[in-house]
Each structure stands twice: as structure tokens, then as C-alpha cells.
Amino acid sequence: MNVEQMTVVEITKLLEENNLSIAIINSLKQDSRVSVSRLFTKWQKRQEQNLLEKQRIQGLYKQERMLAAKGYNLIAGVDEAGRGPLAGPLVVGAVILPIGCHLPSINDSKKLSVKQREYLYHEIKEVAISVQHIVIDIDVIDHLNIYNATISGMYEAINELHQRPHAVLIDAVPLPDLEMHSLSLIGGDAISASIGAASIIAKVERDNLMREYDKQFPQYGFAKHKGYGTAEHLKALQQFGPCPIHRRSFEPIKSWGR
């Protein structure tokens, strides 16, 4: 391939590839055209960013690799979505990933855009060894309180996994009654790929439910704020009062019932 005889448009298309041969890279470096030099510089920066992102993602498997070194090969990550909202269910996700599998941009679900979460949701479903999510209804939350409902949902999600994990990584909440080895990590969804994956599953599943509830109760704006106590949501509560999916054990709704 003679790079010097290629047009800028052809080189632009060529640089859309990530894996170029050493010969082509050297030819591009030596090309005297200013436009080609700029294109090649952008390509190099993109390669550096991709390498850093791959290193970041592999760093998210540190806890998993430490457990694997001790003989725990199937490691589940567990996280929840929806502890804070005034309305809607709590959803717990549990995921067993192949250790080291590359999931582009994986992170704490709250740090991702809707588009990124949706993409990763489907990628996780595709590559995971096992995926499960549990929906904890509003009446259970009000009966147990949100903390105990979270714990109950996490135990259930782990038990419902199609493959029994050898160890479990949990975001923040300790689960002392698990029969297998477990570790609770503060901010785990940002430092463990398995927990991060579980947080994405839980978040996407819950957001989908809240969009459905929005169709039933459009006056509250659930599709937009997902049940969190935004100014818009509080204004709607003042105007219309609570609906069947509002949590009666949460303020200010709790006080209104007195």
C-alpha cells in the first residue's frame, strides 16, 4: 500500500481502523502533507485514549482477580437502583462476568448517559455468565424500610442467579448471611466491573419501569425524574397528592398521612 498516492479522503477512511501495520504508520509519519499530518496526530491521540480506557477497565477487575487468585472463579457483583426516590420500586441487579471481559465505558451507572447505559445493558446481557434482577415493590419497602428491603432484594438476586457464585462483591451493604465468601466495597460500582455491571442492569430495568408508570400517572413526570424528589415532582405531589406507587414511609408523604 503506497500511502503517498492515496487521497486525503482515502487516508481518512484508512485511519478509522485501529490496527494499522507498522509500515503504514511509518509512511503516515513521513507524509509531508499538512492535512495528513493532522489526521495522523488525531489518530495517535485516539489510540492513546483507547489504551488508557482499556487500562482503566482492566483496573476495574482488581478485586475480581484477587478473589480468582484465591480460587473463587465465579464472582457476582450486586448493586441496587432506587433507594432514594419518593416513588417507584427498588431494583437489585446481580451479574457474574467473565473476569477481564472488555465492556467499553463501563462505570457507575450514575456516571453514564442514558445511551451509554442502554448500550452496556445489552452488552452485559450478551457476555455475562449470569444476570439477574429483582424488583422490590413499594409495599415491601414501606413494610421493611428501604435498608432492609435492599438487603432482602440483594439476597434474592444472588440466589436467583442461574450459576451459583463462588464469591460476591457488594456495593456498600454487608450481607453477613451469605453462604459464600463476600466483600462489601464502599463506592463499589466505580471500582469493580462486576458491581458496575450490576448497577447498570438495575438502573436500566428501573428506568424502564418508571417510564411505564409515567403512562399510568402522567401528571407526576415519572419518565423524567424517575420518582426522585425534584422540584417538579414535589410540586405535582402538592397538587395531586400521592399515587399508588408513592412510598408512604418516605417524607414528606409520611407526614401527610398523619
Coordinates of C-alpha atoms in Angstrom, one line a residue:
M1 CA 0.0 0.0 0.0
N2 CA 1.5 3.3 -1.1
V3 CA 0.2 5.9 1.3
E4 CA 1.7 8.8 -0.7
Q5 CA -0.5 8.0 -3.7
M6 CA -3.7 7.9 -1.5
T7 CA -6.0 10.9 -1.3
V8 CA -6.9 12.6 2.0
V9 CA -10.3 11.1 1.8
E10 CA -8.8 7.6 1.4
I11 CA -6.4 8.2 4.3
T12 CA -9.3 9.4 6.5
K13 CA -11.1 6.1 5.9
L14 CA -7.9 4.2 6.5
L15 CA -7.4 5.9 9.9
E16 CA -10.9 4.7 11.0
E17 CA -9.1 1.4 11.6
N18 CA -7.4 0.9 15.0
N19 CA -4.9 -1.8 13.9
L20 CA -2.6 -0.4 11.3
S21 CA 0.6 -2.1 10.3
I22 CA 4.0 -0.6 11.3
A23 CA 4.8 0.1 7.7
I24 CA 1.6 2.1 7.2
I25 CA 2.2 4.0 10.4
N26 CA 5.7 4.9 9.4
S27 CA 4.5 6.0 6.0
L28 CA 1.9 8.3 7.5
K29 CA 4.5 9.8 9.9
Q30 CA 6.7 10.6 6.9
D31 CA 3.9 12.0 4.7
S32 CA 4.6 15.7 4.1
R33 CA 1.0 16.8 3.6
V34 CA -0.3 19.0 6.4
S35 CA -3.8 17.6 6.2
V36 CA -2.4 14.0 6.5
S37 CA -0.2 15.1 9.5
R38 CA -3.2 16.4 11.3
L39 CA -5.3 13.3 10.6
F40 CA -2.4 11.1 11.8
T41 CA -2.0 13.2 15.0
K42 CA -5.7 12.8 15.8
W43 CA -5.4 9.0 15.2
Q44 CA -2.5 8.8 17.6
K45 CA -4.4 10.7 20.3
R46 CA -7.4 8.4 19.8
Q47 CA -5.1 5.3 20.1
E48 CA -3.7 6.7 23.4
Q49 CA -7.2 7.4 24.7
N50 CA -8.3 3.9 23.8
L51 CA -5.3 2.4 25.5
L52 CA -6.0 4.4 28.7
E53 CA -9.6 3.4 28.6
K54 CA -8.6 -0.3 28.2
Q55 CA -6.3 0.0 31.2
R56 CA -9.0 1.7 33.3
I57 CA -11.5 -1.0 32.5
Q58 CA -9.0 -3.8 33.3
G59 CA -8.2 -2.0 36.6
L60 CA -11.9 -2.5 37.5
Y61 CA -11.2 -6.2 37.7
K62 CA -8.6 -5.8 40.5
Q63 CA -10.9 -7.2 43.2
E64 CA -12.1 -10.0 40.9
R65 CA -8.6 -11.0 40.1
M66 CA -7.6 -11.0 43.8
L67 CA -10.5 -13.3 44.5
A68 CA -9.8 -15.5 41.5
A69 CA -6.2 -15.9 42.8
K70 CA -7.7 -17.5 45.9
G71 CA -9.8 -19.9 43.9
Y72 CA -13.0 -18.0 43.6
N73 CA -13.7 -18.2 39.8
L74 CA -17.4 -17.2 39.6
I75 CA -17.7 -13.8 41.1
A76 CA -21.0 -11.9 41.3
G77 CA -21.4 -8.2 41.6
V78 CA -24.5 -6.8 43.3
D79 CA -26.0 -3.4 43.3
E80 CA -29.3 -1.6 43.5
A81 CA -31.1 1.3 41.9
G82 CA -33.8 3.4 43.5
R83 CA -33.1 3.7 47.2
G84 CA -33.6 7.4 47.3
P85 CA -36.8 8.1 45.2
L86 CA -40.1 9.0 46.7
A87 CA -41.9 6.8 44.2
G88 CA -41.5 3.5 42.4
P89 CA -39.9 0.2 43.2
L90 CA -36.3 -0.7 44.2
V91 CA -34.5 -2.8 41.7
V92 CA -31.4 -5.0 42.6
G93 CA -29.1 -6.3 39.9
A94 CA -26.7 -9.2 40.2
V95 CA -24.1 -10.1 37.5
I96 CA -21.4 -12.7 37.0
L97 CA -18.9 -11.5 34.3
P98 CA -16.0 -13.4 32.7
I99 CA -13.0 -11.9 34.5
G100 CA -11.3 -9.3 32.3
C101 CA -14.0 -9.1 29.6
H102 CA -14.0 -5.7 27.9
L103 CA -17.1 -3.6 28.3
P104 CA -16.5 -0.2 26.8
S105 CA -17.1 2.8 29.1
I106 CA -18.3 0.6 32.0
N107 CA -18.6 2.6 35.2
D108 CA -21.0 3.5 38.0
S109 CA -24.4 3.7 36.2
K110 CA -25.0 7.3 37.6
K111 CA -21.9 8.5 35.7
L112 CA -23.1 7.2 32.3
S113 CA -25.5 8.8 29.8
V114 CA -28.8 7.1 29.0
K115 CA -27.4 6.0 25.7
Q116 CA -24.3 4.5 27.3
R117 CA -26.3 2.6 29.9
E118 CA -28.6 1.2 27.2
Y119 CA -25.7 0.0 25.1
L120 CA -23.9 -1.5 28.1
Y121 CA -27.1 -3.2 29.3
H122 CA -27.3 -5.2 26.1
E123 CA -23.6 -5.9 26.1
I124 CA -23.7 -7.2 29.7
K125 CA -26.6 -9.4 28.8
E126 CA -24.6 -10.8 25.9
V127 CA -21.3 -11.5 27.6
A128 CA -22.3 -12.3 31.2
I129 CA -22.2 -15.8 32.6
S130 CA -25.3 -15.0 34.6
V131 CA -27.6 -11.9 35.0
Q132 CA -30.5 -11.4 37.4
H133 CA -32.6 -8.5 38.6
I134 CA -35.2 -8.4 41.4
V135 CA -38.0 -5.8 41.7
I136 CA -39.0 -4.9 45.3
D137 CA -42.4 -3.4 45.3
I138 CA -43.5 -0.3 47.2
D139 CA -45.5 -2.1 49.8
V140 CA -42.4 -4.2 50.8
I141 CA -40.3 -1.0 51.0
D142 CA -42.9 0.6 53.3
H143 CA -43.2 -2.6 55.4
L144 CA -39.5 -3.4 55.8
N145 CA -37.9 0.1 55.4
I146 CA -35.6 0.8 52.4
Y147 CA -32.4 -0.5 54.0
N148 CA -33.9 -3.9 54.9
A149 CA -35.7 -4.1 51.6
T150 CA -32.4 -3.5 49.9
I151 CA -30.7 -6.3 51.9
S152 CA -33.7 -8.7 51.2
G153 CA -33.5 -7.9 47.4
M154 CA -29.8 -8.5 47.3
Y155 CA -30.0 -11.9 48.9
E156 CA -32.8 -12.8 46.5
A157 CA -31.0 -11.6 43.4
I158 CA -27.9 -13.6 44.3
N159 CA -30.0 -16.8 45.0
E160 CA -31.8 -16.4 41.7
L161 CA -28.6 -16.3 39.6
H162 CA -28.5 -19.3 37.2
Q163 CA -24.9 -20.0 38.2
R164 CA -24.1 -20.2 41.8
P165 CA -21.3 -17.7 42.5
H166 CA -18.2 -18.7 44.4
A167 CA -17.9 -15.2 45.9
V168 CA -19.9 -11.9 45.9
L169 CA -18.8 -8.3 45.6
I170 CA -21.5 -5.9 47.0
D171 CA -21.8 -2.2 46.8
A172 CA -21.6 -0.8 50.3
V173 CA -24.1 -3.1 52.0
P174 CA -22.8 -6.1 54.1
L175 CA -24.6 -9.4 53.6
P176 CA -23.3 -11.5 56.6
D177 CA -25.7 -14.4 56.0
L178 CA -24.4 -15.3 52.6
E179 CA -23.1 -18.9 52.4
M180 CA -20.3 -18.0 50.0
H181 CA -17.4 -15.6 50.5
S182 CA -18.4 -11.9 50.2
L183 CA -16.9 -8.5 50.3
S184 CA -18.7 -5.1 50.7
L185 CA -17.0 -2.2 48.9
I186 CA -17.8 1.4 49.5
G187 CA -18.4 3.0 46.1
G188 CA -18.1 -0.4 44.6
D189 CA -19.9 0.5 41.4
A190 CA -17.0 2.7 40.4
I191 CA -14.2 0.3 41.4
S192 CA -15.5 -3.1 40.4
A193 CA -16.6 -4.1 36.9
S194 CA -18.9 -6.7 38.4
I195 CA -20.7 -4.3 40.7
G196 CA -20.7 -1.6 37.9
A197 CA -22.4 -4.1 35.6
A198 CA -25.0 -4.9 38.3
S199 CA -25.7 -1.2 38.8
I200 CA -26.3 -0.7 35.1
I201 CA -28.7 -3.7 34.9
A202 CA -30.6 -2.4 38.0
K203 CA -30.7 1.2 36.7
V204 CA -31.9 0.4 33.2
E205 CA -34.6 -2.0 34.5
R206 CA -35.9 0.5 37.0
D207 CA -35.9 3.4 34.5
N208 CA -37.9 1.2 32.1
L209 CA -40.4 0.6 34.9
M210 CA -40.7 4.3 35.7
R211 CA -41.4 5.1 32.1
E212 CA -44.3 2.6 32.2
Y213 CA -45.6 4.1 35.4
D214 CA -45.4 7.5 33.7
K215 CA -48.0 6.3 31.2
Q216 CA -50.3 5.3 34.1
F217 CA -49.7 8.5 36.1
P218 CA -48.6 11.2 33.6
Q219 CA -49.3 14.1 36.0
Y220 CA -46.2 13.3 38.1
G221 CA -43.5 13.3 35.4
F222 CA -42.0 9.9 36.4
A223 CA -40.4 9.4 32.9
K224 CA -38.3 12.5 33.5
H225 CA -37.3 12.3 37.2
K226 CA -37.8 8.6 37.8
G227 CA -39.5 9.3 41.2
Y228 CA -36.8 11.3 42.8
G229 CA -37.8 14.4 44.8
T230 CA -37.2 17.1 42.2
A231 CA -38.9 20.4 42.5
E232 CA -41.2 19.3 39.6
H233 CA -42.1 16.1 41.4
L234 CA -42.8 17.8 44.8
K235 CA -45.0 20.4 43.0
A236 CA -47.0 17.6 41.5
L237 CA -47.3 15.9 44.9
Q238 CA -48.7 19.1 46.4
Q239 CA -51.2 19.4 43.6
F240 CA -52.4 15.9 43.1
G241 CA -51.3 14.1 46.3
P242 CA -49.6 10.7 46.3
C243 CA -50.5 8.0 43.8
P244 CA -50.3 4.2 44.4
I245 CA -46.6 3.9 43.6
H246 CA -45.5 6.6 46.1
R247 CA -43.7 5.4 49.2
R248 CA -45.8 6.1 52.2
S249 CA -42.8 5.6 54.6
F250 CA -40.9 8.4 52.9
E251 CA -41.0 12.1 53.8
P252 CA -42.9 14.3 53.0
I253 CA -45.5 11.8 52.1
K254 CA -45.3 10.1 55.5
S255 CA -46.1 13.3 57.4
W256 CA -49.1 14.0 55.2
G257 CA -50.6 10.7 56.3
R258 CA -50.6 11.7 60.0

